[in-house]
Short mmCIF file of C-alpha atoms in Angstrom, two decimals:
data_model
loop_
_atom_site.label_atom_id
_atom_site.label_comp_id
_atom_site.label_asym_id
_atom_site.label_seq_id
_atom_site.Cartn_x
_atom_site.Cartn_y
_atom_site.Cartn_z
CA MET A 1 82.52 73.63 -10.16
CA LYS A 2 82.61 76.01 -7.19
CA LEU A 3 79.56 75.69 -4.97
CA THR A 4 78.41 77.28 -1.72
CA ILE A 5 76.29 75.34 0.74
CA LEU A 6 74.57 76.58 3.90
CA TYR A 7 73.68 73.89 6.41
CA ARG A 8 70.88 74.32 8.96
CA GLY A 9 69.94 71.12 10.72
CA GLU A 10 67.43 70.08 13.35
CA LEU A 11 69.15 71.98 16.17
CA ALA A 12 67.19 74.98 17.44
CA SER A 13 68.18 75.30 21.12
CA CYS A 14 70.49 78.03 22.38
CA ASN A 15 72.21 78.67 25.70
CA TYR A 16 71.43 82.41 25.38
CA ALA A 17 68.09 84.17 25.85
CA CYS A 18 68.56 87.46 23.98
CA GLY A 19 65.37 89.53 24.06
CA TYR A 20 65.94 90.87 20.54
CA CYS A 21 66.57 87.49 18.90
CA PRO A 22 64.23 87.10 15.88
CA PHE A 23 64.62 83.34 15.72
CA ALA A 24 62.18 80.95 17.31
CA LYS A 25 64.17 79.07 19.92
CA ARG A 26 63.11 75.88 21.64
CA ARG A 27 64.42 73.50 24.26
CA ASP A 28 65.50 70.53 22.17
CA THR A 29 64.52 67.13 23.51
CA GLN A 30 67.04 64.31 23.65
CA LYS A 31 65.24 62.77 20.69
CA GLN A 32 65.65 65.96 18.66
CA LEU A 33 69.31 66.26 19.60
CA GLN A 34 69.95 62.66 18.60
CA LEU A 35 68.23 63.23 15.27
CA ASP A 36 70.34 66.32 14.68
CA ARG A 37 73.48 64.35 15.48
CA VAL A 38 72.58 61.53 13.07
CA GLU A 39 71.59 63.93 10.28
CA LEU A 40 74.79 65.94 10.66
CA ALA A 41 76.91 62.78 10.45
CA ARG A 42 75.08 61.79 7.26
CA PHE A 43 75.66 65.24 5.77
CA VAL A 44 79.38 65.13 6.59
CA THR A 45 79.70 61.73 4.92
CA TRP A 46 77.89 63.01 1.82
CA LEU A 47 79.96 66.18 1.56
CA LYS A 48 83.23 64.30 1.93
CA GLU A 49 82.23 62.26 -1.12
CA GLN A 50 81.50 65.31 -3.30
CA ASP A 51 85.10 65.87 -4.34
CA GLN A 52 84.15 66.60 -7.96
CA HIS A 53 83.32 70.15 -6.80
CA GLN A 54 85.04 72.84 -4.75
CA TRP A 55 82.94 73.90 -1.76
CA GLN A 56 82.45 76.77 0.62
CA LEU A 57 80.43 75.67 3.65
CA LEU A 58 78.60 77.81 6.18
CA PHE A 59 76.83 76.44 9.24
CA THR A 60 73.88 78.72 10.08
CA PRO A 61 72.03 76.94 12.91
CA TRP A 62 68.80 78.21 14.47
CA GLY A 63 70.44 77.58 17.83
CA GLU A 64 74.01 77.48 19.15
CA ALA A 65 75.83 74.62 17.45
CA LEU A 66 79.31 74.70 18.92
CA ILE A 67 78.20 73.80 22.44
CA ARG A 68 77.34 70.41 20.90
CA PRO A 69 80.43 68.19 20.50
CA TRP A 70 79.19 66.57 17.30
CA TYR A 71 79.33 69.93 15.51
CA ARG A 72 82.86 70.57 16.71
CA ARG A 73 83.98 67.15 15.52
CA ALA A 74 82.22 67.56 12.17
CA ILE A 75 83.78 70.95 11.51
CA SER A 76 87.24 69.74 12.48
CA GLU A 77 86.94 66.77 10.13
CA LEU A 78 85.68 68.86 7.22
CA THR A 79 88.52 71.38 7.44
CA PHE A 80 90.89 68.62 6.34
CA GLN A 81 88.96 67.79 3.17
CA PRO A 82 90.93 69.03 0.13
CA HIS A 83 87.81 69.94 -1.84
CA LEU A 84 86.47 72.21 0.91
CA GLN A 85 87.89 75.68 0.43
CA SER A 86 86.46 77.04 3.67
CA VAL A 87 84.31 76.02 6.61
CA THR A 88 82.53 78.81 8.46
CA VAL A 89 80.24 78.71 11.50
CA GLN A 90 78.06 81.28 13.24
CA THR A 91 78.41 81.14 17.02
CA ASN A 92 78.09 83.08 20.27
CA LEU A 93 81.55 81.73 21.16
CA THR A 94 80.56 80.11 24.45
CA CYS A 95 81.82 76.66 23.48
CA PRO A 96 85.08 75.06 24.66
CA LEU A 97 87.87 76.31 22.41
CA HIS A 98 90.53 73.62 22.68
CA TRP A 99 88.96 71.83 19.69
CA LEU A 100 90.22 74.58 17.40
CA LEU A 101 93.67 73.00 17.64
CA ASP A 102 92.21 69.87 15.98
CA CYS A 103 91.20 71.86 12.87
CA GLN A 104 93.09 72.96 9.79
CA SER A 105 93.07 76.54 10.98
CA THR A 106 93.62 78.13 7.56
CA LYS A 107 90.24 76.81 6.37
CA LEU A 108 88.16 77.59 9.45
CA ASN A 109 86.30 80.86 9.92
CA ILE A 110 84.35 81.99 12.96
CA LEU A 111 81.47 84.46 12.74
CA ALA A 112 81.12 85.34 16.40
CA THR A 113 78.26 87.45 17.72
CA PHE A 114 78.60 89.50 20.90
CA HIS A 115 75.42 89.69 22.96
CA PRO A 116 75.89 92.23 25.78
CA THR A 117 72.88 91.07 27.78
CA GLU A 118 74.41 87.59 28.06
CA THR A 119 78.13 88.22 28.64
CA THR A 120 80.62 91.02 29.30
CA ILE A 121 83.10 92.70 26.99
CA PRO A 122 86.17 91.34 28.88
CA GLN A 123 84.78 87.80 28.92
CA PHE A 124 83.99 87.87 25.22
CA LEU A 125 87.30 89.44 24.18
CA LYS A 126 89.20 86.80 26.14
CA ARG A 127 87.56 84.17 23.95
CA VAL A 128 88.23 86.17 20.78
CA SER A 129 91.90 86.24 21.75
CA ALA A 130 91.91 82.46 22.21
CA VAL A 131 90.51 82.00 18.69
CA GLN A 132 93.23 84.23 17.27
CA LEU A 133 95.94 82.36 19.18
CA ALA A 134 94.70 79.16 17.56
CA GLY A 135 95.35 80.76 14.16
CA VAL A 136 91.66 80.79 13.22
CA HIS A 137 90.14 83.69 11.30
CA ILE A 138 87.38 85.55 13.13
CA THR A 139 85.00 88.41 12.49
CA VAL A 140 82.62 89.71 15.12
CA GLY A 141 79.09 91.01 14.89
CA MET A 142 76.42 92.65 17.00
CA VAL A 143 72.77 93.47 16.61
CA ALA A 144 72.40 97.22 16.04
CA VAL A 145 70.31 97.97 19.12
CA ALA A 146 70.09 101.75 19.25
CA GLU A 147 69.62 101.72 23.02
CA GLN A 148 73.04 100.04 23.32
CA LEU A 149 74.95 102.51 21.14
CA THR A 150 77.30 103.65 23.91
CA LEU A 151 78.20 100.06 24.66
CA ILE A 152 78.64 99.24 20.96
CA HIS A 153 81.10 102.13 20.64
CA GLU A 154 83.00 100.88 23.67
CA PHE A 155 83.07 97.34 22.33
CA ARG A 156 84.46 98.57 19.01
CA ARG A 157 87.12 100.53 20.91
CA GLN A 158 88.25 97.46 22.84
CA LEU A 159 87.97 94.95 19.99
CA PRO A 160 91.35 94.47 18.24
CA SER A 161 91.47 96.86 15.30
CA GLU A 162 92.29 94.12 12.80
CA ILE A 163 88.93 92.47 13.46
CA TYR A 164 85.97 93.75 11.46
CA LEU A 165 82.85 94.45 13.53
CA TRP A 166 79.69 94.02 11.48
CA LEU A 167 76.32 95.29 12.62
CA ASN A 168 73.00 93.69 11.72
CA PRO A 169 69.81 95.79 11.86
CA GLN A 170 67.49 94.93 14.71
CA GLN A 171 64.33 93.35 13.31
CA PRO A 172 61.67 94.02 14.34
CA ARG A 173 62.00 97.35 16.14
CA ARG A 174 59.38 99.38 17.98
CA ARG A 175 60.49 102.57 16.25
CA PRO A 176 62.62 103.49 13.22
CA TYR A 177 66.26 104.40 13.75
CA THR A 178 67.03 108.11 13.88
CA THR A 179 69.38 109.73 11.40
CA ASN A 180 71.96 110.16 14.14
CA GLU A 181 71.76 106.50 15.10
CA LEU A 182 72.24 105.41 11.50
CA GLU A 183 75.25 107.71 11.15
CA GLN A 184 76.80 106.19 14.25
CA PHE A 185 76.20 102.66 13.00
CA GLU A 186 78.01 103.54 9.76
CA GLN A 187 80.87 105.05 11.73
CA ILE A 188 81.30 101.75 13.54
CA ASP A 189 80.60 99.56 10.51
CA PRO A 190 81.33 101.33 7.21
CA TYR A 191 79.37 98.59 5.40
CA TYR A 192 76.32 98.70 7.61
CA GLN A 193 74.06 99.67 4.71
CA LEU A 194 74.88 96.39 2.96
CA SER A 195 72.86 94.71 5.70
CA ALA A 196 70.30 97.44 6.25
CA GLN A 197 69.11 98.12 2.70
CA ARG A 198 66.19 96.18 1.31
CA LEU A 199 66.75 95.39 -2.34
CA LEU A 200 63.89 94.86 -4.78
CA SER A 201 64.47 91.34 -6.04
CA GLN A 202 61.24 89.81 -7.37
CA GLY A 203 61.67 88.53 -10.91
CA LEU A 204 65.38 89.29 -11.00
CA TYR A 205 68.09 86.69 -11.47
CA CYS A 206 69.83 85.36 -8.34
CA PRO A 207 72.50 82.63 -8.29
CA THR A 208 70.92 80.95 -5.27
CA GLY A 209 69.71 77.57 -6.42
CA GLU A 210 72.39 77.52 -9.11
CA THR A 211 75.81 78.01 -7.52
CA SER A 212 74.68 78.16 -3.89
CA PHE A 213 71.92 76.54 -1.89
CA THR A 214 70.82 75.68 1.63
CA VAL A 215 70.28 72.21 2.96
CA SER A 216 68.31 70.95 5.96
CA GLY A 217 69.08 67.98 8.14
CA SER A 218 66.89 65.79 5.96
CA GLY A 219 68.89 66.82 2.89
CA ALA A 220 66.17 69.05 1.45
CA MET A 221 67.64 71.68 -0.86
CA ARG A 222 66.30 75.22 -0.98
CA ARG A 223 67.59 78.25 -2.82
CA CYS A 224 68.12 80.21 0.39
CA HIS A 225 66.83 80.36 3.95
CA PHE A 226 64.08 82.77 2.91
CA ILE A 227 62.43 80.77 0.12
CA ASP A 228 60.55 77.71 1.36
CA GLN A 229 60.26 75.90 -1.97
CA ILE A 230 62.25 72.67 -1.99
CA ILE A 231 64.18 72.21 -5.24
CA GLY A 232 65.71 68.80 -4.58
CA ASN A 233 67.47 66.60 -2.04
CA ILE A 234 71.20 66.05 -1.78
CA TYR A 235 70.68 62.37 -1.06
CA ASP A 236 68.98 61.79 -4.40
CA SER A 237 71.28 60.56 -7.15
CA ASP A 238 70.25 63.43 -9.43
CA TRP A 239 70.63 66.21 -6.82
CA PHE A 240 72.95 68.24 -9.06
CA SER A 241 70.25 68.63 -11.72
CA ALA A 242 68.27 70.74 -9.22
CA LEU A 243 70.85 73.52 -9.58
CA GLN A 244 69.53 75.82 -12.28
CA PRO A 245 69.37 79.58 -12.95
CA ARG A 246 66.24 81.13 -11.49
CA ALA A 247 64.63 84.49 -10.75
CA CYS A 248 63.92 85.54 -7.17
CA THR A 249 60.34 84.94 -6.01
CA ARG A 250 60.49 87.32 -3.03
CA LYS A 251 59.60 91.00 -3.19
CA THR A 252 62.80 92.05 -1.45
CA CYS A 253 66.16 90.68 -0.34
CA ASP A 254 66.97 92.03 3.10
CA CYS A 255 69.60 89.78 4.71
CA TYR A 256 73.36 89.89 4.25
CA LEU A 257 73.52 86.19 3.39
CA GLY A 258 70.91 86.61 0.67
CA LYS A 259 72.39 89.82 -0.67
CA SER A 260 75.87 88.29 -0.79
CA GLN A 261 74.44 86.19 -3.62
CA PHE A 262 71.74 88.39 -5.14
CA SER A 263 73.88 91.54 -5.10
CA ALA A 264 77.23 89.85 -5.63
CA LYS A 265 78.43 92.43 -8.19
CA LYS A 266 78.13 95.11 -5.52
CA ILE A 267 79.43 93.10 -2.58
CA GLU A 268 82.27 91.08 -4.13
CA PRO A 269 84.48 94.13 -4.82
CA ILE A 270 84.36 94.81 -1.06
CA PHE A 271 84.68 91.27 0.29
CA GLY A 272 86.07 89.32 -2.66
CA GLU A 273 86.55 85.62 -1.90
CA PHE A 274 85.75 86.38 1.75
CA THR A 275 82.13 87.39 1.09
CA LEU A 276 80.74 84.38 2.97
CA THR A 277 83.07 84.95 5.90
CA ARG A 278 82.20 88.65 5.93
CA THR A 279 85.74 89.99 5.81
CA PRO A 280 86.34 93.26 3.91
CA LEU A 281 89.42 93.12 1.71
CA GLN A 282 90.52 96.60 2.77
CA TRP A 283 89.49 96.41 6.41
CA PRO A 284 92.93 97.10 7.95
CA ALA A 285 93.10 100.30 5.89
CA LEU A 286 89.70 101.37 7.24
CA THR A 287 90.46 101.01 10.93
CA GLY A 288 91.36 104.68 11.10
CA MET A 289 87.68 105.49 10.49
CA ILE A 290 86.78 104.25 13.97
#
């Protein structure tokens, strides 16, 4: 069976301090970091044993994972597991990059986010180039901050045309976007509305909790990051029985990760097997739109 798993462990610290970041960051104590390290090692051991299924794995930490060596080692190890189809990680790309050479590059995907208040375009693009030289697939994202539109345009101009630049709506915002701002976002990212639209979902079927699920450091299974109800634990012998068809309990689905599951019939024709890694199938043909 093909399954998708999103891992979010104890780690919540980040080496950036973006003013628009919606996530609650903290300064992890040594005790918290050690717990995160132990829990990640346990998860890697468990996933390596689950070779009766084919897996897509996405690391979606609250903080910045790749500055921690245990995440780099874990990802490298998992890319060599035959039953893992892909291993993807969200990152600000500030980590050392030599470890990429220790990975099976064809299975690794980097979702890198550019934060212009924390680094410069030349510095970031130098790191993007290093990822490409290592043979690792990369897409790049930004938060759609309207006040940074000129810079976003310039970043898109300098970013290699073969790399898709996705924009995530800024949430919350002090004011709504203007029509002109929205038009510019869609010029930069033709699929911006896939992230921006809120879809009515309550009571409707969603494959989360059936063919995809999230897991915490303790092994607790949830349907997605936005539904708190625990449906099982991967370290229980009967964890697989927790995967069942269910209807969404939220009023709306308003995140790309959620909509990639809930609205799969709409999104899969655009991204195909690369939905989780956020790579449009026809992106090279669309670069002329920029």
